[in-house]
Amino acid sequence: MDGDVMNRDLKILVQVSLMAAIIFLAAFIIHVPTPGGVLHLGDCMVFVAAAILGRKKGAVSAAVGMALFDLMSGFALWAPFTFIIKGVMAYIAGYIIEKSRKESIKIQGIAFVAASVWMVAAYYFSQVLIGTMLTGEFISVSAAFIFALKDIPANIFQSVSGIIMSIPLIKALEKTLILNSK
């Protein structure tokens, strides 16, 4: 294997691993349990990962970091769902930012809102699936659909908070030489 390829691969591995660890810590250190789950700062760092690392590396970082949070916080049943949901969330945000070819607050805001809509909807349907098929908590699917509504406000709050915190953080990080190259 060529030395340049090894160096590039090592750089990617370090970037993705470090960002996954940061995402995990952001969610794990400061989180508040709610009746339907938990509020945390992980979404802020998911958005940062998407903007700084791009769609692919950001998606892997988000998927690993947030699934690890679920595993370490007593939400192991949610880990496979979170792995997919947060990975796709970062991918959506990163894709929109990359395709716009402009690094603006407006584009980031649009990207993060679109990714948040995905996240809220995906967790809603995941809650229905968990409540009916996986745990048998609800006898009817309609009861599960109604019950899952309770999580929507917390997920929206978490996303909006993540957007508000991530945009200035991204702008500050983009000014550094270390993070300026994807």
Coordinates of N, CA and C in Angstrom, one line a residue:
M1 N 0.9 -1.2 0.0 CA 0.0 0.0 0.0 C 0.9 1.2 0.0
D2 N 0.5 2.2 -0.8 CA 1.3 3.4 -0.9 C 1.2 4.2 0.4
G3 N 2.3 4.9 0.7 CA 2.4 5.7 1.9 C 1.4 6.8 2.0
D4 N 1.1 7.5 0.8 CA 0.1 8.5 0.8 C -1.3 8.0 1.1
V5 N -1.6 6.8 0.5 CA -2.9 6.2 0.8 C -3.0 5.8 2.2
M6 N -1.9 5.3 2.8 CA -2.0 4.9 4.2 C -2.2 6.1 5.1
N7 N -1.5 7.2 4.8 CA -1.6 8.5 5.5 C -3.0 9.0 5.4
R8 N -3.6 9.0 4.2 CA -5.0 9.5 4.0 C -6.0 8.6 4.8
D9 N -5.8 7.3 4.7 CA -6.7 6.4 5.4 C -6.6 6.6 6.9
L10 N -5.4 6.8 7.4 CA -5.2 7.0 8.8 C -5.8 8.3 9.3
K11 N -5.7 9.3 8.4 CA -6.3 10.6 8.7 C -7.8 10.5 8.8
I12 N -8.4 9.8 7.9 CA -9.8 9.6 7.9 C -10.3 8.8 9.1
L13 N -9.5 7.7 9.5 CA -9.8 6.9 10.6 C -9.8 7.8 11.9
V14 N -8.8 8.6 12.0 CA -8.6 9.5 13.2 C -9.8 10.5 13.2
Q15 N -10.1 11.1 12.1 CA -11.1 12.1 12.1 C -12.5 11.5 12.5
V16 N -12.8 10.4 11.9 CA -14.1 9.7 12.2 C -14.2 9.3 13.6
S17 N -13.1 8.6 14.1 CA -13.1 8.1 15.5 C -13.1 9.2 16.5
L18 N -12.4 10.3 16.2 CA -12.4 11.4 17.2 C -13.8 12.1 17.2
M19 N -14.4 12.3 16.1 CA -15.7 12.9 16.0 C -16.8 12.0 16.7
A20 N -16.7 10.7 16.5 CA -17.6 9.7 17.1 C -17.5 9.9 18.6
A21 N -16.2 10.0 19.1 CA -16.0 10.1 20.5 C -16.6 11.4 21.1
I22 N -16.4 12.5 20.3 CA -16.9 13.8 20.7 C -18.5 13.8 20.7
I23 N -19.1 13.2 19.7 CA -20.5 13.0 19.7 C -21.0 12.2 20.9
F24 N -20.4 11.1 21.2 CA -20.7 10.3 22.3 C -20.6 11.1 23.6
L25 N -19.5 11.8 23.8 CA -19.3 12.6 25.0 C -20.3 13.7 25.2
A26 N -20.6 14.4 24.1 CA -21.6 15.5 24.1 C -23.0 15.0 24.6
A27 N -23.3 13.8 24.1 CA -24.6 13.2 24.5 C -24.5 12.6 25.9
F28 N -23.4 12.0 26.3 CA -23.3 11.2 27.5 C -23.1 12.1 28.7
I29 N -22.3 13.1 28.6 CA -22.0 14.0 29.8 C -23.1 14.8 30.2
I30 N -23.8 15.4 29.2 CA -24.9 16.3 29.6 C -26.2 15.8 28.9
H31 N -26.9 15.0 29.6 CA -28.2 14.5 29.1 C -29.3 14.5 30.2
V32 N -30.5 14.7 29.8 CA -31.6 14.8 30.8 C -32.7 13.8 30.4
P33 N -32.9 12.8 31.3 CA -34.0 11.8 30.9 C -35.3 12.5 30.8
T34 N -36.2 12.0 29.9 CA -37.5 12.5 29.7 C -38.4 11.3 29.8
P35 N -39.7 11.5 29.9 CA -40.6 10.3 29.9 C -40.5 9.4 28.7
G36 N -40.1 9.9 27.5 CA -40.0 9.1 26.3 C -38.6 8.8 25.9
G37 N -37.6 9.3 26.6 CA -36.2 9.1 26.2 C -35.3 9.9 26.9
V38 N -34.5 10.7 26.2 CA -33.5 11.5 26.8 C -33.2 12.7 25.9
L39 N -33.0 13.9 26.5 CA -32.5 15.1 25.8 C -31.0 15.2 26.0
H40 N -30.2 15.5 25.0 CA -28.8 15.6 25.1 C -28.2 16.6 24.1
L41 N -26.9 16.8 24.2 CA -26.2 17.7 23.2 C -25.7 17.0 22.0
G42 N -25.9 15.7 21.9 CA -25.4 15.0 20.8 C -25.7 15.5 19.4
D43 N -27.0 16.0 19.2 CA -27.4 16.5 17.9 C -26.6 17.7 17.4
C44 N -26.2 18.5 18.4 CA -25.3 19.6 18.0 C -24.0 19.1 17.4
M45 N -23.4 18.1 17.9 CA -22.2 17.5 17.4 C -22.4 16.7 16.1
V46 N -23.6 16.1 16.0 CA -24.0 15.4 14.7 C -23.9 16.4 13.6
F47 N -24.5 17.6 13.8 CA -24.5 18.7 12.8 C -23.1 19.2 12.5
V48 N -22.3 19.3 13.6 CA -20.9 19.7 13.4 C -20.2 18.7 12.6
A49 N -20.4 17.4 12.8 CA -19.7 16.4 12.1 C -20.1 16.4 10.6
A50 N -21.4 16.6 10.3 CA -21.8 16.7 8.9 C -21.2 17.9 8.2
A51 N -21.1 19.0 8.9 CA -20.6 20.2 8.2 C -19.1 20.2 8.1
I52 N -18.4 19.7 9.1 CA -17.0 19.7 9.1 C -16.4 18.5 8.3
L53 N -16.9 17.3 8.5 CA -16.3 16.1 7.9 C -17.0 15.8 6.6
G54 N -18.1 16.3 6.3 CA -18.8 15.9 5.1 C -19.8 14.8 5.3
R55 N -20.6 14.4 4.3 CA -21.7 13.5 4.5 C -21.3 12.1 4.9
K56 N -20.2 11.5 4.3 CA -19.9 10.2 4.6 C -19.2 10.0 5.9
K57 N -18.1 10.8 6.1 CA -17.4 10.7 7.4 C -18.3 11.2 8.6
G58 N -19.1 12.2 8.3 CA -20.0 12.7 9.3 C -21.1 11.6 9.7
A59 N -21.6 10.9 8.7 CA -22.6 9.9 8.9 C -22.0 8.8 9.8
V60 N -20.8 8.3 9.5 CA -20.2 7.2 10.3 C -20.0 7.7 11.7
S61 N -19.5 8.9 11.8 CA -19.2 9.4 13.2 C -20.5 9.5 14.0
A62 N -21.5 10.0 13.4 CA -22.8 10.2 14.1 C -23.4 8.9 14.4
A63 N -23.4 7.9 13.5 CA -24.0 6.6 13.8 C -23.3 5.9 14.9
V64 N -22.0 5.9 14.9 CA -21.2 5.2 15.9 C -21.3 5.9 17.3
G65 N -21.1 7.2 17.3 CA -21.2 8.0 18.5 C -22.5 7.9 19.2
M66 N -23.6 8.1 18.5 CA -24.9 8.1 19.1 C -25.4 6.7 19.5
A67 N -25.0 5.7 18.7 CA -25.4 4.3 19.0 C -24.6 3.9 20.3
L68 N -23.4 4.3 20.4 CA -22.6 4.0 21.6 C -23.2 4.7 22.8
F69 N -23.7 5.9 22.6 CA -24.4 6.5 23.7 C -25.6 5.7 24.2
D70 N -26.4 5.2 23.3 CA -27.6 4.4 23.7 C -27.1 3.1 24.4
L71 N -26.1 2.5 23.9 CA -25.6 1.3 24.6 C -25.1 1.6 26.0
M72 N -24.4 2.7 26.2 CA -23.8 3.0 27.5 C -24.8 3.7 28.4
S73 N -26.0 4.0 28.0 CA -26.9 4.8 28.8 C -28.2 4.0 29.1
G74 N -28.2 2.8 28.9 CA -29.4 2.0 29.2 C -30.5 2.0 28.2
F75 N -30.1 2.4 27.0 CA -31.1 2.4 25.9 C -30.7 1.4 24.7
A76 N -30.2 0.3 25.1 CA -29.6 -0.6 24.1 C -30.6 -1.0 23.1
L77 N -31.9 -1.2 23.4 CA -32.9 -1.5 22.4 C -32.9 -0.5 21.3
W78 N -32.6 0.8 21.6 CA -32.7 1.8 20.6 C -31.4 1.9 19.8
A79 N -30.3 1.3 20.2 CA -29.0 1.5 19.5 C -29.1 1.2 18.0
P80 N -29.7 0.1 17.6 CA -29.7 -0.1 16.1 C -30.5 0.9 15.4
F81 N -31.6 1.4 16.0 CA -32.4 2.5 15.4 C -31.6 3.8 15.3
T82 N -31.0 4.1 16.4 CA -30.2 5.3 16.5 C -29.0 5.3 15.5
F83 N -28.4 4.1 15.4 CA -27.3 4.0 14.4 C -27.7 4.4 13.0
I84 N -28.8 3.9 12.6 CA -29.4 4.3 11.3 C -29.9 5.7 11.2
I85 N -30.7 6.1 12.2 CA -31.3 7.4 12.2 C -30.3 8.5 12.3
K86 N -29.3 8.5 13.2 CA -28.3 9.5 13.3 C -27.3 9.5 12.1
G87 N -27.0 8.3 11.6 CA -26.2 8.2 10.5 C -26.8 8.9 9.3
V88 N -28.1 8.6 9.0 CA -28.8 9.2 7.9 C -29.0 10.7 8.2
M89 N -29.2 11.1 9.4 CA -29.4 12.5 9.7 C -28.1 13.3 9.3
A90 N -27.0 12.8 9.7 CA -25.7 13.5 9.3 C -25.5 13.4 7.8
Y91 N -25.9 12.3 7.2 CA -25.7 12.2 5.7 C -26.6 13.2 5.0
I92 N -27.8 13.4 5.4 CA -28.7 14.3 4.8 C -28.1 15.8 4.9
A93 N -27.7 16.1 6.2 CA -27.2 17.5 6.4 C -25.9 17.7 5.6
G94 N -25.0 16.7 5.6 CA -23.8 16.8 4.9 C -24.0 16.9 3.4
Y95 N -24.9 16.1 2.9 CA -25.2 16.1 1.4 C -25.7 17.4 1.0
I96 N -26.7 18.0 1.7 CA -27.2 19.3 1.3 C -26.1 20.4 1.3
I97 N -25.3 20.4 2.4 CA -24.2 21.3 2.4 C -23.2 21.2 1.3
E98 N -22.8 19.9 1.0 CA -21.9 19.6 -0.1 C -22.4 20.0 -1.4
K99 N -23.7 19.7 -1.7 CA -24.3 20.0 -3.0 C -24.5 21.5 -3.2
S100 N -24.7 22.2 -2.2 CA -24.9 23.7 -2.3 C -23.7 24.4 -2.8
R101 N -22.5 23.8 -2.5 CA -21.2 24.4 -2.8 C -21.0 25.8 -2.2
K102 N -21.8 26.2 -1.2 CA -21.7 27.4 -0.5 C -21.6 27.1 1.0
E103 N -20.8 27.8 1.6 CA -20.7 27.6 3.1 C -21.4 28.8 3.7
S104 N -22.7 28.7 3.9 CA -23.4 29.8 4.5 C -24.3 29.3 5.6
I105 N -24.6 30.2 6.5 CA -25.5 29.9 7.6 C -26.8 29.5 7.1
K106 N -27.3 30.1 6.1 CA -28.6 29.8 5.5 C -28.6 28.3 5.0
I107 N -27.6 27.9 4.3 CA -27.6 26.5 3.7 C -27.5 25.6 4.9
Q108 N -26.6 25.9 5.9 CA -26.5 25.0 7.0 C -27.8 24.9 7.8
G109 N -28.5 26.0 7.9 CA -29.8 25.9 8.6 C -30.8 25.1 7.8
I110 N -30.9 25.2 6.5 CA -31.8 24.4 5.7 C -31.4 22.9 5.8
A111 N -30.1 22.6 5.7 CA -29.6 21.2 5.8 C -30.0 20.6 7.2
F112 N -29.8 21.4 8.2 CA -30.0 20.9 9.6 C -31.5 20.7 9.9
V113 N -32.3 21.6 9.3 CA -33.8 21.4 9.5 C -34.3 20.2 8.7
A114 N -33.8 20.0 7.5 CA -34.2 18.8 6.7 C -33.8 17.5 7.5
A115 N -32.5 17.5 8.0 CA -32.1 16.4 8.7 C -32.9 16.1 10.0
S116 N -33.3 17.2 10.6 CA -34.1 17.1 11.8 C -35.5 16.6 11.6
V117 N -36.1 16.9 10.4 CA -37.4 16.4 10.1 C -37.3 14.9 9.9
W118 N -36.2 14.4 9.2 CA -35.9 13.0 9.1 C -35.9 12.4 10.5
M119 N -35.1 13.0 11.4 CA -34.8 12.4 12.7 C -36.1 12.3 13.5
V120 N -36.9 13.3 13.5 CA -38.2 13.3 14.3 C -39.1 12.2 13.7
A121 N -39.2 12.2 12.4 CA -40.1 11.2 11.8 C -39.6 9.8 12.0
A122 N -38.3 9.6 11.9 CA -37.8 8.2 12.0 C -37.9 7.7 13.5
Y123 N -37.6 8.6 14.4 CA -37.8 8.2 15.8 C -39.3 7.9 16.2
Y124 N -40.2 8.7 15.6 CA -41.6 8.4 15.8 C -42.0 7.0 15.3
F125 N -41.6 6.7 14.1 CA -42.0 5.4 13.5 C -41.2 4.2 14.2
S126 N -40.0 4.5 14.7 CA -39.2 3.6 15.5 C -39.9 3.3 16.8
Q127 N -40.5 4.3 17.4 CA -41.2 4.1 18.7 C -42.4 3.2 18.5
V128 N -43.1 3.5 17.4 CA -44.3 2.6 17.0 C -43.8 1.2 16.8
L129 N -42.8 1.0 16.1 CA -42.3 -0.4 15.9 C -41.8 -1.1 17.2
I130 N -41.1 -0.3 18.0 CA -40.7 -0.9 19.3 C -41.9 -1.2 20.2
G131 N -42.8 -0.3 20.2 CA -44.0 -0.5 21.1 C -44.9 -1.6 20.6
T132 N -44.9 -2.0 19.4 CA -45.8 -3.0 18.9 C -45.1 -4.3 18.7
M133 N -44.1 -4.3 17.8 CA -43.5 -5.6 17.4 C -42.4 -6.1 18.3
L134 N -41.6 -5.2 18.8 CA -40.4 -5.6 19.6 C -40.7 -5.9 21.0
T135 N -41.5 -5.0 21.7 CA -41.8 -5.2 23.1 C -43.2 -5.7 23.4
G136 N -44.1 -5.6 22.4 CA -45.4 -5.9 22.6 C -46.1 -5.1 23.7
E137 N -45.6 -3.9 23.9 CA -46.1 -3.0 24.9 C -47.6 -2.6 24.6
F138 N -47.9 -2.5 23.3 CA -49.2 -2.1 22.9 C -49.9 -3.2 22.1
I139 N -51.2 -3.4 22.4 CA -52.0 -4.4 21.7 C -52.3 -4.0 20.3
S140 N -52.6 -2.7 20.1 CA -52.9 -2.3 18.7 C -51.9 -1.3 18.2
V141 N -51.8 -1.3 16.9 CA -50.8 -0.4 16.2 C -51.3 1.1 16.4
S142 N -52.6 1.3 16.4 CA -53.2 2.6 16.6 C -52.8 3.2 17.9
A143 N -52.8 2.4 19.0 CA -52.4 2.9 20.3 C -50.9 3.2 20.3
A144 N -50.1 2.5 19.6 CA -48.7 2.8 19.5 C -48.4 4.1 18.8
F145 N -49.2 4.3 17.7 CA -49.1 5.6 16.9 C -49.4 6.8 17.8
I146 N -50.4 6.6 18.6 CA -50.8 7.7 19.5 C -49.8 7.9 20.6
F147 N -49.4 6.8 21.2 CA -48.4 6.9 22.3 C -47.1 7.5 21.8
A148 N -46.6 7.2 20.6 CA -45.4 7.7 20.1 C -45.4 9.3 19.9
L149 N -46.6 9.8 19.8 CA -46.7 11.3 19.7 C -46.0 12.1 20.8
K150 N -45.9 11.4 22.0 CA -45.4 12.1 23.1 C -43.9 12.5 23.0
D151 N -43.2 11.8 22.1 CA -41.8 12.1 21.9 C -41.5 13.2 20.9
I152 N -42.4 13.6 20.1 CA -42.2 14.5 19.1 C -41.7 15.9 19.6
P153 N -42.4 16.5 20.7 CA -41.9 17.8 21.1 C -40.4 17.7 21.7
A154 N -40.1 16.7 22.4 CA -38.7 16.6 22.9 C -37.7 16.5 21.8
N155 N -38.0 15.7 20.7 CA -37.1 15.5 19.6 C -37.0 16.8 18.8
I156 N -38.1 17.6 18.7 CA -38.0 18.9 18.0 C -37.2 19.8 18.8
F157 N -37.4 19.9 20.1 CA -36.6 20.7 21.0 C -35.1 20.4 20.9
Q158 N -34.8 19.1 20.9 CA -33.4 18.7 20.8 C -32.8 19.1 19.5
S159 N -33.5 19.0 18.4 CA -33.0 19.3 17.1 C -32.8 20.9 17.0
V160 N -33.8 21.6 17.4 CA -33.7 23.1 17.4 C -32.5 23.5 18.3
S161 N -32.4 23.0 19.4 CA -31.2 23.3 20.3 C -29.9 23.0 19.6
G162 N -29.9 21.8 19.0 CA -28.6 21.4 18.3 C -28.3 22.3 17.1
I163 N -29.3 22.8 16.4 CA -29.1 23.7 15.3 C -28.5 25.1 15.8
I164 N -29.2 25.6 16.9 CA -28.8 26.9 17.4 C -27.4 26.8 17.9
M165 N -27.0 25.7 18.6 CA -25.6 25.6 19.1 C -24.6 25.3 18.1
S166 N -25.0 24.5 17.1 CA -24.0 24.1 16.1 C -23.5 25.1 15.1
I167 N -24.4 26.0 14.7 CA -24.0 26.9 13.6 C -22.8 27.8 14.1
P168 N -22.9 28.5 15.3 CA -21.7 29.3 15.7 C -20.5 28.5 15.9
L169 N -20.7 27.3 16.4 CA -19.5 26.4 16.7 C -18.9 26.0 15.4
I170 N -19.6 25.7 14.4 CA -19.1 25.3 13.1 C -18.3 26.5 12.5
K171 N -18.9 27.7 12.6 CA -18.2 28.9 12.1 C -16.9 29.1 12.8
A172 N -16.8 28.9 14.1 CA -15.6 29.0 14.8 C -14.6 27.9 14.4
L173 N -15.0 26.7 14.2 CA -14.1 25.6 13.8 C -13.6 25.8 12.4
E174 N -14.5 26.3 11.5 CA -14.0 26.5 10.1 C -12.9 27.5 10.0
K175 N -12.7 28.3 10.9 CA -11.6 29.3 10.9 C -10.3 28.7 11.3
T176 N -10.3 27.5 11.8 CA -9.0 26.9 12.2 C -8.4 26.1 11.0
L177 N -7.1 26.1 11.0 CA -6.5 25.4 9.9 C -6.6 23.9 9.9
I178 N -6.7 23.3 11.1 CA -6.8 21.9 11.3 C -8.1 21.3 10.7
L179 N -9.2 22.0 10.9 CA -10.5 21.4 10.5 C -11.0 22.0 9.1
N180 N -10.1 22.8 8.5 CA -10.6 23.4 7.3 C -10.5 22.5 6.1
S181 N -9.9 21.4 6.2 CA -9.8 20.5 5.0 C -10.7 19.2 5.3
K182 N -11.5 18.9 4.4 CA -12.4 17.7 4.5 C -11.6 16.5 4.0

